[in-house]
């Protein structure tokens, strides 16, 4: 089989790239290790930058999103007995959009399937060959047979545990990593959200976040130990702990209910450089991870796709390699800023095991400065709504 772009991974990065290319008449084959249902079962991000929504529009898949999303003009931050708002709309002129990764991925799967263009599920043993040559190809097993997919370019959209990054020789690649000493225990429930804006809480018992997916579905998180087992957290214990970490009036209003998903995510900052090796391009979690505190994971994946998509169109339509030649540099320049922001929000809002009294005073001083100072709020808001592409 032959295609123009072999896309490894049918997460949001791979599916969005495939759809954008399809609209320009560029062929792609998407190879996915799991099934569609498995991919849709992963509960992850919920907050999108408007740049992401524009990209979904460009891909022709934003209709349901625009009907069903929630527009948020700001967010709330609480610490101790204090609480304040950051008004994104006033500070930057832009809101953020709440629409679950599951829904967005479903829209992308539906659009891809409607075009009849291939997504091959349950592939095993994917290997990328000749990425540093002019004739790359990908081999894999599917339906009990070995296959070979020849292509012009390979997009590695296969997440943190994929094969694409590992294909780049260690002598070329440099990884940067910070692992945080805690995780997030997340619960999804069919209950109305406690607040019409997200609430990020720094409490003495640890971080908590009140988020949502719709007016009837809530998503809550609490900082937990990495050794915790989500199954040993009963729903009652989760709600009880959440209430102790969020502002009193929110705790009084909180509607609890049965969890429909409960899981623990570890927190990590990670960047692998470069994001291009020959004809292989890394996108999204395959190249970088952020802790979820700034809601940047999915949004940085989208900016990678924006740069790669435009670079590939420039190459296929005009035989001009300028865009793909600068892909790694452009994507990384934006990613490192999102890494800084996510690291800063994580440091500001969590309790760390080794934190001294001095460190706690610094955290509090920074929160107070943010509460009082419009310039500080502006910096936070600009980063949260998303830096320009
Ligand atoms: P994905 O979504 O991981 O998709 C990669 C796809 O590649 C497939 N795959 C392979 N296919 C073929 N061959 C192989 N060898 C393959 N290896 C892997 C996988 O099955 C999968 O379908 O990466 P992508 O598309 O780059 O999208 C990135 C986003 O998913 C990610 O940044 C965010 O979800 C991160 N993230 C969160 N971001 C937020 O902004 N807010 C959140 O609340 C949030 N929660 C999370 C998260 C990530 C988590 N992970 C990765 C464990 C919670 C979790 C638990
Ligand atoms: C979510 O709704 O899952 C969510 C929202 C904001 C974050 C992280 C996760 O910073």
mmCIF file of N, CA and C in Angstrom, residues 16-130:
data_model
loop_
_atom_site.group_PDB
_atom_site.id
_atom_site.type_symbol
_atom_site.label_atom_id
_atom_site.label_comp_id
_atom_site.label_asym_id
_atom_site.label_seq_id
_atom_site.Cartn_x
_atom_site.Cartn_y
_atom_site.Cartn_z
ATOM 1 N N UNK A 16 -7.018 14.720 13.780
ATOM 2 C CA UNK A 16 -7.155 16.107 13.308
ATOM 3 C C UNK A 16 -6.267 16.340 12.088
ATOM 4 N N UNK A 17 -5.035 15.832 12.144
ATOM 5 C CA UNK A 17 -4.136 15.991 10.990
ATOM 6 C C UNK A 17 -4.734 15.303 9.758
ATOM 7 N N UNK A 18 -5.246 14.081 9.957
ATOM 8 C CA UNK A 18 -5.814 13.327 8.833
ATOM 9 C C UNK A 18 -6.959 14.101 8.191
ATOM 10 N N UNK A 19 -7.813 14.687 9.020
ATOM 11 C CA UNK A 19 -8.983 15.399 8.499
ATOM 12 C C UNK A 19 -8.583 16.678 7.766
ATOM 13 N N UNK A 20 -7.619 17.415 8.338
ATOM 14 C CA UNK A 20 -7.161 18.652 7.689
ATOM 15 C C UNK A 20 -6.540 18.327 6.327
ATOM 16 N N UNK A 21 -5.721 17.278 6.272
ATOM 17 C CA UNK A 21 -5.057 16.906 5.008
ATOM 18 C C UNK A 21 -6.095 16.462 3.976
ATOM 19 N N UNK A 22 -7.080 15.692 4.454
ATOM 20 C CA UNK A 22 -8.124 15.198 3.557
ATOM 21 C C UNK A 22 -8.810 16.366 2.836
ATOM 22 N N UNK A 23 -9.074 17.445 3.593
ATOM 23 C CA UNK A 23 -9.750 18.616 3.007
ATOM 24 C C UNK A 23 -8.917 19.267 1.908
ATOM 25 N N UNK A 24 -7.594 19.016 1.924
ATOM 26 C CA UNK A 24 -6.705 19.577 0.900
ATOM 27 C C UNK A 24 -6.383 18.543 -0.174
ATOM 28 N N UNK A 25 -7.057 17.408 -0.117
ATOM 29 C CA UNK A 25 -6.823 16.374 -1.126
ATOM 30 C C UNK A 25 -5.513 15.618 -0.931
ATOM 31 N N UNK A 26 -4.982 15.664 0.284
ATOM 32 C CA UNK A 26 -3.735 14.921 0.556
ATOM 33 C C UNK A 26 -4.105 13.620 1.268
ATOM 34 N N UNK A 27 -3.630 12.500 0.736
ATOM 35 C CA UNK A 27 -3.987 11.175 1.262
ATOM 36 C C UNK A 27 -3.215 10.838 2.520
ATOM 37 N N UNK A 28 -3.915 10.197 3.449
ATOM 38 C CA UNK A 28 -3.230 9.703 4.645
ATOM 39 C C UNK A 28 -3.849 8.372 5.035
ATOM 40 N N UNK A 29 -3.045 7.531 5.673
ATOM 41 C CA UNK A 29 -3.554 6.301 6.288
ATOM 42 C C UNK A 29 -3.255 6.426 7.776
ATOM 43 N N UNK A 30 -4.279 6.175 8.607
ATOM 44 C CA UNK A 30 -4.100 6.259 10.057
ATOM 45 C C UNK A 30 -3.994 4.846 10.624
ATOM 46 N N UNK A 31 -2.925 4.582 11.383
ATOM 47 C CA UNK A 31 -2.727 3.271 12.008
ATOM 48 C C UNK A 31 -2.932 3.404 13.507
ATOM 49 N N UNK A 32 -3.842 2.633 14.084
ATOM 50 C CA UNK A 32 -4.154 2.752 15.521
ATOM 51 C C UNK A 32 -4.017 1.385 16.195
ATOM 52 N N UNK A 33 -3.332 1.396 17.323
ATOM 53 C CA UNK A 33 -3.061 0.150 18.060
ATOM 54 C C UNK A 33 -4.302 -0.426 18.731
ATOM 55 N N UNK A 34 -5.257 0.459 19.096
ATOM 56 C CA UNK A 34 -6.445 0.008 19.842
ATOM 57 C C UNK A 34 -7.679 0.065 18.947
ATOM 58 N N UNK A 35 -8.865 -0.041 19.585
ATOM 59 C CA UNK A 35 -10.122 0.092 18.832
ATOM 60 C C UNK A 35 -10.662 1.515 19.021
ATOM 61 N N UNK A 36 -11.637 1.861 18.195
ATOM 62 C CA UNK A 36 -12.290 3.166 18.343
ATOM 63 C C UNK A 36 -12.895 3.308 19.753
ATOM 64 N N UNK A 37 -13.580 2.266 20.226
ATOM 65 C CA UNK A 37 -14.217 2.351 21.544
ATOM 66 C C UNK A 37 -13.197 2.537 22.660
ATOM 67 N N UNK A 38 -12.059 1.883 22.513
ATOM 68 C CA UNK A 38 -11.025 2.011 23.536
ATOM 69 C C UNK A 38 -10.536 3.462 23.592
ATOM 70 N N UNK A 39 -10.278 4.041 22.416
ATOM 71 C CA UNK A 39 -9.777 5.427 22.366
ATOM 72 C C UNK A 39 -10.822 6.369 22.973
ATOM 73 N N UNK A 40 -12.113 6.100 22.665
ATOM 74 C CA UNK A 40 -13.173 6.983 23.170
ATOM 75 C C UNK A 40 -13.435 6.781 24.665
ATOM 76 N N UNK A 41 -12.954 5.687 25.213
ATOM 77 C CA UNK A 41 -13.158 5.410 26.637
ATOM 78 C C UNK A 41 -12.184 6.161 27.525
ATOM 79 N N UNK A 42 -11.165 6.794 26.940
ATOM 80 C CA UNK A 42 -10.165 7.499 27.753
ATOM 81 C C UNK A 42 -10.679 8.895 28.097
ATOM 82 N N UNK A 43 -10.894 9.134 29.385
ATOM 83 C CA UNK A 43 -11.392 10.455 29.806
ATOM 84 C C UNK A 43 -10.184 11.338 30.074
ATOM 85 N N UNK A 44 -10.036 12.368 29.290
ATOM 86 C CA UNK A 44 -8.868 13.234 29.475
ATOM 87 C C UNK A 44 -9.288 14.702 29.496
ATOM 88 N N UNK A 45 -8.758 15.477 28.565
ATOM 89 C CA UNK A 45 -8.864 16.932 28.667
ATOM 90 C C UNK A 45 -10.284 17.467 28.499
ATOM 91 N N UNK A 46 -10.465 18.707 28.943
ATOM 92 C CA UNK A 46 -11.781 19.334 28.829
ATOM 93 C C UNK A 46 -11.775 20.790 28.409
ATOM 94 N N UNK A 47 -10.625 21.456 28.505
ATOM 95 C CA UNK A 47 -10.603 22.894 28.220
ATOM 96 C C UNK A 47 -9.812 23.164 26.940
ATOM 97 N N UNK A 48 -10.432 23.837 25.996
ATOM 98 C CA UNK A 48 -9.785 24.103 24.706
ATOM 99 C C UNK A 48 -9.551 25.590 24.501
ATOM 100 N N UNK A 49 -8.419 25.905 23.889
ATOM 101 C CA UNK A 49 -8.154 27.283 23.476
ATOM 102 C C UNK A 49 -8.981 27.571 22.219
ATOM 103 N N UNK A 50 -9.260 28.861 21.976
ATOM 104 C CA UNK A 50 -10.045 29.169 20.760
ATOM 105 C C UNK A 50 -9.263 28.802 19.497
ATOM 106 N N UNK A 51 -7.929 28.796 19.588
ATOM 107 C CA UNK A 51 -7.113 28.384 18.438
ATOM 108 C C UNK A 51 -7.438 26.946 18.022
ATOM 109 N N UNK A 52 -7.722 26.097 19.014
ATOM 110 C CA UNK A 52 -8.085 24.706 18.733
ATOM 111 C C UNK A 52 -9.434 24.663 18.006
ATOM 112 N N UNK A 53 -10.376 25.474 18.509
ATOM 113 C CA UNK A 53 -11.713 25.487 17.901
ATOM 114 C C UNK A 53 -11.606 25.943 16.438
ATOM 115 N N UNK A 54 -10.742 26.938 16.192
ATOM 116 C CA UNK A 54 -10.565 27.418 14.809
ATOM 117 C C UNK A 54 -10.005 26.316 13.906
ATOM 118 N N UNK A 55 -9.105 25.524 14.474
ATOM 119 C CA UNK A 55 -8.521 24.424 13.699
ATOM 120 C C UNK A 55 -9.588 23.360 13.396
ATOM 121 N N UNK A 56 -10.457 23.100 14.369
ATOM 122 C CA UNK A 56 -11.560 22.148 14.150
ATOM 123 C C UNK A 56 -12.503 22.692 13.067
ATOM 124 N N UNK A 57 -12.692 24.000 13.076
ATOM 125 C CA UNK A 57 -13.528 24.637 12.049
ATOM 126 C C UNK A 57 -12.883 24.454 10.673
ATOM 127 N N UNK A 58 -11.574 24.696 10.628
ATOM 128 C CA UNK A 58 -10.831 24.560 9.368
ATOM 129 C C UNK A 58 -10.930 23.122 8.853
ATOM 130 N N UNK A 59 -11.011 22.172 9.799
ATOM 131 C CA UNK A 59 -11.122 20.760 9.417
ATOM 132 C C UNK A 59 -12.564 20.383 9.086
ATOM 133 N N UNK A 60 -13.499 21.331 9.271
ATOM 134 C CA UNK A 60 -14.910 21.064 8.948
ATOM 135 C C UNK A 60 -15.607 20.174 9.955
ATOM 136 N N UNK A 61 -15.130 20.172 11.196
ATOM 137 C CA UNK A 61 -15.699 19.256 12.202
ATOM 138 C C UNK A 61 -16.100 19.987 13.491
ATOM 139 N N UNK A 62 -16.451 21.273 13.363
ATOM 140 C CA UNK A 62 -16.718 22.037 14.591
ATOM 141 C C UNK A 62 -18.205 22.250 14.869
ATOM 142 N N UNK A 63 -19.093 21.704 14.008
ATOM 143 C CA UNK A 63 -20.517 22.040 14.163
ATOM 144 C C UNK A 63 -21.089 21.634 15.515
ATOM 145 N N UNK A 64 -20.915 20.350 15.874
ATOM 146 C CA UNK A 64 -21.485 19.897 17.153
ATOM 147 C C UNK A 64 -20.790 20.613 18.314
ATOM 148 N N UNK A 65 -19.465 20.780 18.182
ATOM 149 C CA UNK A 65 -18.717 21.475 19.228
ATOM 150 C C UNK A 65 -19.290 22.869 19.464
ATOM 151 N N UNK A 66 -19.559 23.590 18.379
ATOM 152 C CA UNK A 66 -20.058 24.954 18.525
ATOM 153 C C UNK A 66 -21.465 24.988 19.129
ATOM 154 N N UNK A 67 -22.233 23.919 18.881
ATOM 155 C CA UNK A 67 -23.587 23.846 19.466
ATOM 156 C C UNK A 67 -23.546 23.486 20.940
ATOM 157 N N UNK A 68 -22.655 22.546 21.288
ATOM 158 C CA UNK A 68 -22.746 21.940 22.615
ATOM 159 C C UNK A 68 -21.712 22.431 23.625
ATOM 160 N N UNK A 69 -20.684 23.163 23.174
ATOM 161 C CA UNK A 69 -19.618 23.544 24.110
ATOM 162 C C UNK A 69 -20.107 24.605 25.101
ATOM 163 N N UNK A 70 -19.353 24.768 26.163
ATOM 164 C CA UNK A 70 -19.622 25.855 27.107
ATOM 165 C C UNK A 70 -18.502 26.885 26.938
ATOM 166 N N UNK A 71 -18.882 28.147 26.863
ATOM 167 C CA UNK A 71 -17.879 29.212 26.731
ATOM 168 C C UNK A 71 -17.581 29.744 28.129
ATOM 169 N N UNK A 72 -16.305 29.748 28.497
ATOM 170 C CA UNK A 72 -15.933 30.271 29.821
ATOM 171 C C UNK A 72 -15.122 31.552 29.675
ATOM 172 N N UNK A 73 -15.632 32.628 30.298
ATOM 173 C CA UNK A 73 -14.942 33.920 30.191
ATOM 174 C C UNK A 73 -13.890 34.100 31.278
ATOM 175 N N UNK A 74 -13.827 33.164 32.215
ATOM 176 C CA UNK A 74 -12.841 33.315 33.287
ATOM 177 C C UNK A 74 -12.736 32.051 34.106
ATOM 178 N N UNK A 75 -11.900 32.111 35.149
ATOM 179 C CA UNK A 75 -11.778 30.978 36.072
ATOM 180 C C UNK A 75 -11.635 31.517 37.486
ATOM 181 N N UNK A 76 -11.808 30.639 38.474
ATOM 182 C CA UNK A 76 -11.651 31.055 39.868
ATOM 183 C C UNK A 76 -10.474 30.317 40.488
ATOM 184 N N UNK A 77 -9.835 31.005 41.443
ATOM 185 C CA UNK A 77 -8.714 30.397 42.166
ATOM 186 C C UNK A 77 -8.987 30.575 43.651
ATOM 187 N N UNK A 78 -8.835 29.517 44.441
ATOM 188 C CA UNK A 78 -9.013 29.672 45.887
ATOM 189 C C UNK A 78 -7.761 29.212 46.621
ATOM 190 N N UNK A 79 -7.501 29.847 47.752
ATOM 191 C CA UNK A 79 -6.411 29.415 48.645
ATOM 192 C C UNK A 79 -6.797 29.814 50.059
ATOM 193 N N UNK A 80 -6.549 28.960 51.003
ATOM 194 C CA UNK A 80 -6.992 29.242 52.378
ATOM 195 C C UNK A 80 -8.462 29.624 52.354
ATOM 196 N N UNK A 81 -8.789 30.777 52.982
ATOM 197 C CA UNK A 81 -10.186 31.230 52.960
ATOM 198 C C UNK A 81 -10.431 32.254 51.861
ATOM 199 N N UNK A 82 -9.450 32.462 51.024
ATOM 200 C CA UNK A 82 -9.567 33.491 49.976
ATOM 201 C C UNK A 82 -9.994 32.868 48.650
ATOM 202 N N UNK A 83 -10.628 33.709 47.831
ATOM 203 C CA UNK A 83 -11.049 33.262 46.498
ATOM 204 C C UNK A 83 -11.069 34.462 45.577
ATOM 205 N N UNK A 84 -10.621 34.303 44.367
ATOM 206 C CA UNK A 84 -10.703 35.421 43.413
ATOM 207 C C UNK A 84 -10.885 34.886 41.996
ATOM 208 N N UNK A 85 -11.260 35.777 41.097
ATOM 209 C CA UNK A 85 -11.487 35.363 39.710
ATOM 210 C C UNK A 85 -10.432 35.946 38.792
ATOM 211 N N UNK A 86 -10.187 35.248 37.678
ATOM 212 C CA UNK A 86 -9.360 35.802 36.605
ATOM 213 C C UNK A 86 -10.306 35.926 35.410
ATOM 214 N N UNK A 87 -10.495 37.161 34.952
ATOM 215 C CA UNK A 87 -11.470 37.409 33.896
ATOM 216 C C UNK A 87 -10.758 37.408 32.534
ATOM 217 N N UNK A 88 -10.743 36.247 31.888
ATOM 218 C CA UNK A 88 -10.001 36.096 30.617
ATOM 219 C C UNK A 88 -10.501 37.080 29.568
ATOM 220 N N UNK A 89 -11.810 37.210 29.492
ATOM 221 C CA UNK A 89 -12.420 38.032 28.449
ATOM 222 C C UNK A 89 -11.996 39.490 28.603
ATOM 223 N N UNK A 90 -12.054 39.965 29.839
ATOM 224 C CA UNK A 90 -11.663 41.358 30.102
ATOM 225 C C UNK A 90 -10.158 41.548 29.867
ATOM 226 N N UNK A 91 -9.353 40.574 30.282
ATOM 227 C CA UNK A 91 -7.900 40.745 30.229
ATOM 228 C C UNK A 91 -7.320 40.496 28.837
ATOM 229 N N UNK A 92 -7.945 39.617 28.061
ATOM 230 C CA UNK A 92 -7.345 39.234 26.765
ATOM 231 C C UNK A 92 -8.314 39.375 25.589
ATOM 232 N N UNK A 93 -9.588 39.566 25.894
ATOM 233 C CA UNK A 93 -10.585 39.609 24.814
ATOM 234 C C UNK A 93 -11.004 38.218 24.348
ATOM 235 N N UNK A 94 -10.426 37.160 24.977
ATOM 236 C CA UNK A 94 -10.743 35.795 24.520
ATOM 237 C C UNK A 94 -11.281 34.934 25.665
ATOM 238 N N UNK A 95 -12.201 34.040 25.370
ATOM 239 C CA UNK A 95 -12.633 33.059 26.373
ATOM 240 C C UNK A 95 -11.877 31.738 26.165
ATOM 241 N N UNK A 96 -12.197 30.724 26.952
ATOM 242 C CA UNK A 96 -11.799 29.345 26.619
ATOM 243 C C UNK A 96 -13.081 28.540 26.424
ATOM 244 N N UNK A 97 -12.935 27.358 25.854
ATOM 245 C CA UNK A 97 -14.092 26.558 25.472
ATOM 246 C C UNK A 97 -14.031 25.218 26.210
ATOM 247 N N UNK A 98 -15.145 24.836 26.830
ATOM 248 C CA UNK A 98 -15.191 23.550 27.526
ATOM 249 C C UNK A 98 -15.931 22.546 26.640
ATOM 250 N N UNK A 99 -15.207 21.520 26.227
ATOM 251 C CA UNK A 99 -15.769 20.461 25.355
ATOM 252 C C UNK A 99 -14.822 19.280 25.529
ATOM 253 N N UNK A 100 -15.360 18.148 25.931
ATOM 254 C CA UNK A 100 -14.500 17.021 26.317
ATOM 255 C C UNK A 100 -13.697 16.428 25.164
ATOM 256 N N UNK A 101 -12.512 15.945 25.498
ATOM 257 C CA UNK A 101 -11.664 15.269 24.498
ATOM 258 C C UNK A 101 -12.399 14.088 23.873
ATOM 259 N N UNK A 102 -13.227 13.409 24.686
ATOM 260 C CA UNK A 102 -13.981 12.258 24.166
ATOM 261 C C UNK A 102 -14.921 12.697 23.046
ATOM 262 N N UNK A 103 -15.614 13.813 23.248
ATOM 263 C CA UNK A 103 -16.585 14.289 22.254
ATOM 264 C C UNK A 103 -15.870 14.748 20.984
ATOM 265 N N UNK A 104 -14.778 15.474 21.207
ATOM 266 C CA UNK A 104 -14.001 15.987 20.070
ATOM 267 C C UNK A 104 -13.423 14.831 19.238
ATOM 268 N N UNK A 105 -12.965 13.793 19.930
ATOM 269 C CA UNK A 105 -12.402 12.638 19.233
ATOM 270 C C UNK A 105 -13.516 11.896 18.481
ATOM 271 N N UNK A 106 -14.688 11.811 19.103
ATOM 272 C CA UNK A 106 -15.826 11.168 18.437
ATOM 273 C C UNK A 106 -16.168 11.919 17.138
ATOM 274 N N UNK A 107 -16.177 13.259 17.210
ATOM 275 C CA UNK A 107 -16.482 14.062 16.012
ATOM 276 C C UNK A 107 -15.445 13.795 14.915
ATOM 277 N N UNK A 108 -14.187 13.675 15.316
ATOM 278 C CA UNK A 108 -13.121 13.431 14.329
ATOM 279 C C UNK A 108 -13.218 12.026 13.730
ATOM 280 N N UNK A 109 -13.530 11.020 14.572
ATOM 281 C CA UNK A 109 -13.723 9.650 14.057
ATOM 282 C C UNK A 109 -14.880 9.635 13.055
ATOM 283 N N UNK A 110 -16.005 10.280 13.446
ATOM 284 C CA UNK A 110 -17.188 10.267 12.581
ATOM 285 C C UNK A 110 -16.869 10.917 11.232
ATOM 286 N N UNK A 111 -16.140 12.045 11.281
ATOM 287 C CA UNK A 111 -15.811 12.754 10.037
ATOM 288 C C UNK A 111 -14.904 11.890 9.161
ATOM 289 N N UNK A 112 -13.926 11.250 9.770
ATOM 290 C CA UNK A 112 -12.995 10.399 9.018
ATOM 291 C C UNK A 112 -13.754 9.227 8.389
ATOM 292 N N UNK A 113 -14.602 8.603 9.191
ATOM 293 C CA UNK A 113 -15.326 7.438 8.669
ATOM 294 C C UNK A 113 -16.281 7.856 7.547
ATOM 295 N N UNK A 114 -16.847 9.057 7.656
ATOM 296 C CA UNK A 114 -17.757 9.542 6.601
ATOM 297 C C UNK A 114 -17.014 9.754 5.271
ATOM 298 N N UNK A 115 -15.724 10.055 5.331
ATOM 299 C CA UNK A 115 -14.974 10.250 4.075
ATOM 300 C C UNK A 115 -14.597 8.909 3.433
ATOM 301 N N UNK A 116 -14.687 7.840 4.210
ATOM 302 C CA UNK A 116 -14.290 6.526 3.694
ATOM 303 C C UNK A 116 -12.775 6.334 3.671
ATOM 304 N N UNK A 117 -12.041 7.345 4.135
ATOM 305 C CA UNK A 117 -10.570 7.231 4.155
ATOM 306 C C UNK A 117 -10.144 6.296 5.283
ATOM 307 N N UNK A 118 -9.018 5.590 5.096
ATOM 308 C CA UNK A 118 -8.701 4.504 6.033
ATOM 309 C C UNK A 118 -8.187 4.892 7.424
ATOM 310 N N UNK A 119 -8.780 4.198 8.427
ATOM 311 C CA UNK A 119 -8.169 4.113 9.765
ATOM 312 C C UNK A 119 -8.033 2.608 9.983
ATOM 313 N N UNK A 120 -6.836 2.139 10.242
ATOM 314 C CA UNK A 120 -6.656 0.705 10.468
ATOM 315 C C UNK A 120 -6.464 0.494 11.970
ATOM 316 N N UNK A 121 -7.409 -0.234 12.573
ATOM 317 C CA UNK A 121 -7.399 -0.438 14.033
ATOM 318 C C UNK A 121 -6.634 -1.718 14.378
ATOM 319 N N UNK A 122 -6.341 -1.866 15.653
ATOM 320 C CA UNK A 122 -5.721 -3.093 16.188
ATOM 321 C C UNK A 122 -4.417 -3.455 15.486
ATOM 322 N N UNK A 123 -3.658 -2.447 15.058
ATOM 323 C CA UNK A 123 -2.376 -2.772 14.421
ATOM 324 C C UNK A 123 -1.359 -3.127 15.510
ATOM 325 N N UNK A 124 -0.452 -4.026 15.183
ATOM 326 C CA UNK A 124 0.591 -4.428 16.138
ATOM 327 C C UNK A 124 1.945 -4.260 15.482
ATOM 328 N N UNK A 125 2.957 -4.116 16.319
ATOM 329 C CA UNK A 125 4.345 -4.134 15.844
ATOM 330 C C UNK A 125 4.683 -3.075 14.826
ATOM 331 N N UNK A 126 4.112 -1.865 14.988
ATOM 332 C CA UNK A 126 4.417 -0.792 14.033
ATOM 333 C C UNK A 126 5.917 -0.456 14.086
ATOM 334 N N UNK A 127 6.554 -0.395 12.905
ATOM 335 C CA UNK A 127 7.957 0.033 12.825
ATOM 336 C C UNK A 127 8.094 1.024 11.681
ATOM 337 N N UNK A 128 8.867 2.080 11.948
ATOM 338 C CA UNK A 128 9.096 3.112 10.929
ATOM 339 C C UNK A 128 10.485 2.863 10.335
ATOM 340 N N UNK A 129 10.565 2.777 9.013
ATOM 341 C CA UNK A 129 11.849 2.484 8.343
ATOM 342 C C UNK A 129 12.236 3.646 7.432
ATOM 343 N N UNK A 130 13.532 3.862 7.320
ATOM 344 C CA UNK A 130 14.055 4.838 6.349
ATOM 345 C C UNK A 130 13.552 6.252 6.556
#
